[in-house]
CSV table of C-alpha atoms in Angstrom, one decimal:
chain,number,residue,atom,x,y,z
N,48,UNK,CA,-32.6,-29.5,-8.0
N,49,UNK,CA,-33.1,-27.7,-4.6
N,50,UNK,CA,-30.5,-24.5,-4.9
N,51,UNK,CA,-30.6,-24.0,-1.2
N,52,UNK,CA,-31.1,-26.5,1.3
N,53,UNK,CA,-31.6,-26.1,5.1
N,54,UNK,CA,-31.3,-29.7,6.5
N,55,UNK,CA,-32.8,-28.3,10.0
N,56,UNK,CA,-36.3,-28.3,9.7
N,57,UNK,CA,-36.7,-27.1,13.7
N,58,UNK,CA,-34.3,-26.5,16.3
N,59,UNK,CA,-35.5,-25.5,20.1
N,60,UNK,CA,-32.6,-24.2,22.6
N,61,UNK,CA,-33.1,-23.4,26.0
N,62,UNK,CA,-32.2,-19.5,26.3
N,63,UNK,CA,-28.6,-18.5,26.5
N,64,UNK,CA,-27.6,-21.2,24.6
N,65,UNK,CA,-25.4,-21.0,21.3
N,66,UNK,CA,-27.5,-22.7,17.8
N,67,UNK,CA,-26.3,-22.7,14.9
N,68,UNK,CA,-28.6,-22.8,11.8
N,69,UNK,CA,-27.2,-24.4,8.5
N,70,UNK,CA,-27.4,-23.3,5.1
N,71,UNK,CA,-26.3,-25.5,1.7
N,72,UNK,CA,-26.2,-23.9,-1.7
N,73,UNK,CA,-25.7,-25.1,-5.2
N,74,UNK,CA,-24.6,-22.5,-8.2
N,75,UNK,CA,-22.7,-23.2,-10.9
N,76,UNK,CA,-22.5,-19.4,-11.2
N,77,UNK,CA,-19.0,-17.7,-9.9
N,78,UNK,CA,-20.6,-14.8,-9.2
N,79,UNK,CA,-23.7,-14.8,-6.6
N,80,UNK,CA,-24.8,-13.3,-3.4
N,81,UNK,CA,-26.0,-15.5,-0.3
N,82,UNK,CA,-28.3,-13.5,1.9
N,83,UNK,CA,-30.4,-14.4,5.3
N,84,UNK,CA,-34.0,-13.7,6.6
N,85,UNK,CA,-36.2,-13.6,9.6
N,86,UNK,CA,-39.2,-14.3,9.7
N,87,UNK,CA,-40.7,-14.1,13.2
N,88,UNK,CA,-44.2,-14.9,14.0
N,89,UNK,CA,-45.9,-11.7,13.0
N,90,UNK,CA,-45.1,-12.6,9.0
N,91,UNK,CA,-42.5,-10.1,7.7
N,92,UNK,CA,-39.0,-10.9,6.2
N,93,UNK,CA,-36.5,-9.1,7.6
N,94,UNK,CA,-32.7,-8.8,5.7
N,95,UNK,CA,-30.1,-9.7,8.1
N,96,UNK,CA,-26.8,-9.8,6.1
N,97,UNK,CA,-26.0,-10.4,2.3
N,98,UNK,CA,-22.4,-11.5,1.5
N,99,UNK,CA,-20.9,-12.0,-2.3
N,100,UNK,CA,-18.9,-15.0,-3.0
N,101,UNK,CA,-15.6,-13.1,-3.5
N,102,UNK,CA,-15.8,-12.2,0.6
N,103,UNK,CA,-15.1,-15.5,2.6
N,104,UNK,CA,-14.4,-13.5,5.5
N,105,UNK,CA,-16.5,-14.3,8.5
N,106,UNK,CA,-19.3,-11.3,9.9
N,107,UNK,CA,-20.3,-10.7,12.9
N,108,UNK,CA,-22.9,-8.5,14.3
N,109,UNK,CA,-23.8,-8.6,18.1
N,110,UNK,CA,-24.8,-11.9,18.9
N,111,UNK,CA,-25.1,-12.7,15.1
N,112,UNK,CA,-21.9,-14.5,13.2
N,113,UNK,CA,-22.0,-15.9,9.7
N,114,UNK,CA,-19.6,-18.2,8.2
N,115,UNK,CA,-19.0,-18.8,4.5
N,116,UNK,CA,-17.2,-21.3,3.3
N,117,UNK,CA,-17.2,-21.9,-0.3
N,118,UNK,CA,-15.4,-25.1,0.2
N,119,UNK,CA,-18.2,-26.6,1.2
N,120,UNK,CA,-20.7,-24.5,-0.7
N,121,UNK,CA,-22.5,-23.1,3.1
N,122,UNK,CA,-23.2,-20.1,4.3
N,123,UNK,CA,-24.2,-21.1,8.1
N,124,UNK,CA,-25.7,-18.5,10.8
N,125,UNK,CA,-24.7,-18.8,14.3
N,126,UNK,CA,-26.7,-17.0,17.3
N,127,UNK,CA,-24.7,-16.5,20.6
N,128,UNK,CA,-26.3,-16.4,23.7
N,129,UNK,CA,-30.0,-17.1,22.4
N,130,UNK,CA,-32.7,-14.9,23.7
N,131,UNK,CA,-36.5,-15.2,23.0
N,132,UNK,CA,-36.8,-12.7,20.4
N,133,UNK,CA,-35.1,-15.2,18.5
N,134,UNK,CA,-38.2,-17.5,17.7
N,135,UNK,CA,-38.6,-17.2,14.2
N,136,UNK,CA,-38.3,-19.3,11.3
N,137,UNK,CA,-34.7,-18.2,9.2
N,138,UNK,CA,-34.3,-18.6,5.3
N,139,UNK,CA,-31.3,-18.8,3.3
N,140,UNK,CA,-31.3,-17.8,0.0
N,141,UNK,CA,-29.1,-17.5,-3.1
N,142,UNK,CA,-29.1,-14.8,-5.8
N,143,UNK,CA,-27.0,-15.4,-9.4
N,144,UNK,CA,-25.6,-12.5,-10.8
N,145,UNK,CA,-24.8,-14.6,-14.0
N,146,UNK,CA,-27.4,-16.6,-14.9
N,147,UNK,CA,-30.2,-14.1,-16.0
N,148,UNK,CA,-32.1,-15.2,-13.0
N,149,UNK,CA,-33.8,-12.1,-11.5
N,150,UNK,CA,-35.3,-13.8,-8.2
N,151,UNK,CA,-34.0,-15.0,-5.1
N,152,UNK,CA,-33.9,-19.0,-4.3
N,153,UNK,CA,-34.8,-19.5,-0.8
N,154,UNK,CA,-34.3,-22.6,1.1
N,155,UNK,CA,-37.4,-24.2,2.9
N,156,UNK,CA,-36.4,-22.3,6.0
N,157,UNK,CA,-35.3,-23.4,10.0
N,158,UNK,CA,-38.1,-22.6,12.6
N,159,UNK,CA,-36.5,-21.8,16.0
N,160,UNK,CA,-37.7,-21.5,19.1
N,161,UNK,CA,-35.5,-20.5,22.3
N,162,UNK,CA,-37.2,-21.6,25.3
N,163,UNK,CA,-37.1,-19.5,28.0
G,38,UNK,CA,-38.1,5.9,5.7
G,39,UNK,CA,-41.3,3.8,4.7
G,40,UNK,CA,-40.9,0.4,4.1
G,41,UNK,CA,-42.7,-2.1,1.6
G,42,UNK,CA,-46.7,-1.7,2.5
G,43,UNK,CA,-49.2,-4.1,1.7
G,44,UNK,CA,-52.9,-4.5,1.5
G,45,UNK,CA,-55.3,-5.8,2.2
G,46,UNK,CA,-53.4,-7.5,5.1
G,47,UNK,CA,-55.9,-10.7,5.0
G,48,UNK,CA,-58.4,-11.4,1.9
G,49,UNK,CA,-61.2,-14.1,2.3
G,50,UNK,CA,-62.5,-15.0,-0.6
G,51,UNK,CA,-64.8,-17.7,-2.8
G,52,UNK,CA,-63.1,-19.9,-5.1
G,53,UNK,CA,-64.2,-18.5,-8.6
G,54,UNK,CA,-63.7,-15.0,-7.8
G,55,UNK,CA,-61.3,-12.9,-8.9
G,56,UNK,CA,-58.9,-10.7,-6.4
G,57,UNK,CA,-56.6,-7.9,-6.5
G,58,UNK,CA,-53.6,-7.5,-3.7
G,59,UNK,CA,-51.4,-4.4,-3.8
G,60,UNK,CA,-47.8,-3.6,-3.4
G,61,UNK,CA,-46.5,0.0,-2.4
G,62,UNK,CA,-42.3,-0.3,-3.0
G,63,UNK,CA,-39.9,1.6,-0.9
G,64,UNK,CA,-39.4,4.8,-2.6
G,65,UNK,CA,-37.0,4.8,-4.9
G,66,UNK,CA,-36.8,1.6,-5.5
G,67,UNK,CA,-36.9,0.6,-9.1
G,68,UNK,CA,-37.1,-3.5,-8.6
G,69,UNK,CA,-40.0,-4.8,-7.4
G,70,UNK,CA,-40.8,-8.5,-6.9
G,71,UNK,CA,-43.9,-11.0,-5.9
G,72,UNK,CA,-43.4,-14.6,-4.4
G,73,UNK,CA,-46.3,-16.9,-2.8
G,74,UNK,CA,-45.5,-18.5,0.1
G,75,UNK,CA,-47.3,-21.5,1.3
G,76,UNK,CA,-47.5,-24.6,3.5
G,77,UNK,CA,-46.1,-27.2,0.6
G,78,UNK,CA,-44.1,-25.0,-1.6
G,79,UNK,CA,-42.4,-22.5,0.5
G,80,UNK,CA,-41.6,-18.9,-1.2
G,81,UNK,CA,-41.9,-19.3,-5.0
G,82,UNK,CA,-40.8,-16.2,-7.2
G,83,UNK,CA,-43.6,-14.8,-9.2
G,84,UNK,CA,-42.7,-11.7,-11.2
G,85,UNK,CA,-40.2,-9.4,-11.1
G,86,UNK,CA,-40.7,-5.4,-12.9
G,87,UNK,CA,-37.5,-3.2,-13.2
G,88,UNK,CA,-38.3,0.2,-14.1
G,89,UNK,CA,-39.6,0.6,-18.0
G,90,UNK,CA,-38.6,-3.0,-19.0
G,91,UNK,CA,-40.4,-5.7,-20.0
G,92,UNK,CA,-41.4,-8.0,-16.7
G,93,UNK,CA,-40.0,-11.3,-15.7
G,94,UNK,CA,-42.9,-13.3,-16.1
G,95,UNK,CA,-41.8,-16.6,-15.2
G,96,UNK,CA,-42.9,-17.6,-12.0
G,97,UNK,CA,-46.2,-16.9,-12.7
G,98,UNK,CA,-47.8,-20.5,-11.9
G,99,UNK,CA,-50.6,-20.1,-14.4
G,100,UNK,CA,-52.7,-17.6,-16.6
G,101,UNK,CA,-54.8,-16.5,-14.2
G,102,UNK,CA,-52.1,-14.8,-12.5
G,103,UNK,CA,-51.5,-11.4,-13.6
G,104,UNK,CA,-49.4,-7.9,-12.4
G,105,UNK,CA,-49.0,-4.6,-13.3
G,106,UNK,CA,-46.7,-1.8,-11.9
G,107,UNK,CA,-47.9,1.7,-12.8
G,108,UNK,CA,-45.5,4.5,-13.0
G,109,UNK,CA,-42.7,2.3,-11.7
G,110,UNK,CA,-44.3,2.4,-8.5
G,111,UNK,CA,-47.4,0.5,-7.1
G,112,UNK,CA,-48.0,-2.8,-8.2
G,113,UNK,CA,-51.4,-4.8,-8.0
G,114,UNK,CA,-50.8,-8.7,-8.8
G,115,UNK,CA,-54.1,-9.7,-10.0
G,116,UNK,CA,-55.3,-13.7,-9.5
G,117,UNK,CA,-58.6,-14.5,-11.9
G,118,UNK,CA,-61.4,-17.3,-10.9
G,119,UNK,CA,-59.3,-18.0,-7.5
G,120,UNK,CA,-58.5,-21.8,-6.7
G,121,UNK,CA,-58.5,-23.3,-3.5
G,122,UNK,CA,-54.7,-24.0,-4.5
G,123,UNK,CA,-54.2,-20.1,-4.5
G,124,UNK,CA,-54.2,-19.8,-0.9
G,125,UNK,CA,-51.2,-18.3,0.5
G,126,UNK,CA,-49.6,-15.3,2.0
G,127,UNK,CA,-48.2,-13.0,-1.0
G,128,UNK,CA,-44.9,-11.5,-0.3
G,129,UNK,CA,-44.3,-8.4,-2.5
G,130,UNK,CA,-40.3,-7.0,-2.0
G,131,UNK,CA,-38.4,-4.6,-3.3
G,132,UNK,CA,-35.0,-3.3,-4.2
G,133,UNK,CA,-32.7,-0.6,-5.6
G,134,UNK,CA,-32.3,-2.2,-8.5
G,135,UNK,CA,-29.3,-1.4,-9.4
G,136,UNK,CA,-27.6,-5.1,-9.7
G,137,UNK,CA,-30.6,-7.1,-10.7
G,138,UNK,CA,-31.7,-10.0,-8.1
G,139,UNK,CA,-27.8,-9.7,-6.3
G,140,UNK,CA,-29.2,-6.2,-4.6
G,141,UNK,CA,-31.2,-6.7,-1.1
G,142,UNK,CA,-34.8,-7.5,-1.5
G,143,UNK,CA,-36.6,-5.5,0.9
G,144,UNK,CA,-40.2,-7.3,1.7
G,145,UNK,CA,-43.2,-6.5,3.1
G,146,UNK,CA,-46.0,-7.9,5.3
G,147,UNK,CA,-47.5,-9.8,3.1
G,148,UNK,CA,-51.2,-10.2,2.0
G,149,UNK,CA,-53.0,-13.8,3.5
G,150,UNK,CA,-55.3,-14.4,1.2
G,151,UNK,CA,-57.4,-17.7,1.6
G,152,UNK,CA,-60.4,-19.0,-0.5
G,153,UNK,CA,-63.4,-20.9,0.4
């Protein structure tokens, strides 16, 4: 069973405009970490934010704002005010602290591309 | 500071042959990970070294697969009598290592490696 799941497979939004990229997770752990990437077209993976599931509180940084929810078992990423730069293709991914699983599960990732 | 290097950045090579790719961590970092990403499987975990201890082998899709880490540094994940199958861009990361997979996975370019 998928442990992450991004529904959005692409998203394109015309500059300036709000997205909102969705992330899904399954655990039965009670202790894990949620964490999102960037990948923009030249390759690399770059962190943005990593949040334990004791911390529902919502982050925000700049334009960037996460909300977790555990209700709901998602961890969704919303850009304000969407700029170019933003093209990229964004993972999710889950990391248990209990289950003796040393990797990250990544979900198969949203491309998007803000159209200027 | 330095992040995660990589290289070669690209590798071209004949099915049959074997190749090396090679991981230079952040220093300090005592967790070091390899995932394959590719068109049908998105990232897949590979192997995972933590200072002296034993790998985590278990990503490793099949015996021609191979990686060390000397001195709890530089890692070289070696693929034997390459596959047409084995064409992917190899993501080496690392982290502190101080709470297993739950720390931030730092990654680096990546290695494209495609065979003929």
């Amino acid at each position: 069973a998928q442990k992450v799941t991004q529904a959005q497979t692409e998203i394109s939004v015309v500059e300036k405009e709000d997205v909102t990229l969705d992330c899904v997770y399954e655990t039965r752990d009670t202790t894990y970490y949620l964490f999102w990437y960037k990948q923009p077209p030249s390759g690399e993976l770059v962190f943005l934010i990593r949040r334990n599931s004791f911390d529902e509180q919502n982050e925000i940084s700049g334009r960037y704002s996460w909300n977790f929810q555990k209700s709901t078992s998602s961890f969704n990423f919303t850009i304000t005010a969407s700029q170019v730069v933003d093209s990229a293709v964004y993972f999710c991914a889950l990391s248990e602290a209990g289950t003796g699983a040393n990797n990250l599960f990544f979900g198969t990732g949203t491309r998007l591309t803000v159209i200027p | 500071g330095a992040g995660v290097s990589q290289s070669p950045s690209n590798k071209v090579t004949e099915k049959g042959k074997d190749v090396e790719l090679r991981c230079d961590p952040i220093s300090g970092h005592t967790a070091l990970y390899w995932y394959r990403q590719s068109l049908g499987q998105g990232l897949e975990f590979l192997i995972y070294f933590q200072g002296n201890s034993a790998p985590d082998k278990s990503g490793l899709p099949s015996d021609r697969f191979s990686a060390e880490r000397t001195g709890g540094s530089v890692s070289t994940l070696t693929i034997q009598r390459t596959q047409q199958e084995d064409s992917a861009v190899y993501l080496c990361a690392s982290s502190l290592g101080t709470r297993g997979a739950t720390d931030t996975q730092y990654f680096g370019p990546g290695t494209r490696l495609t065979v003929l």
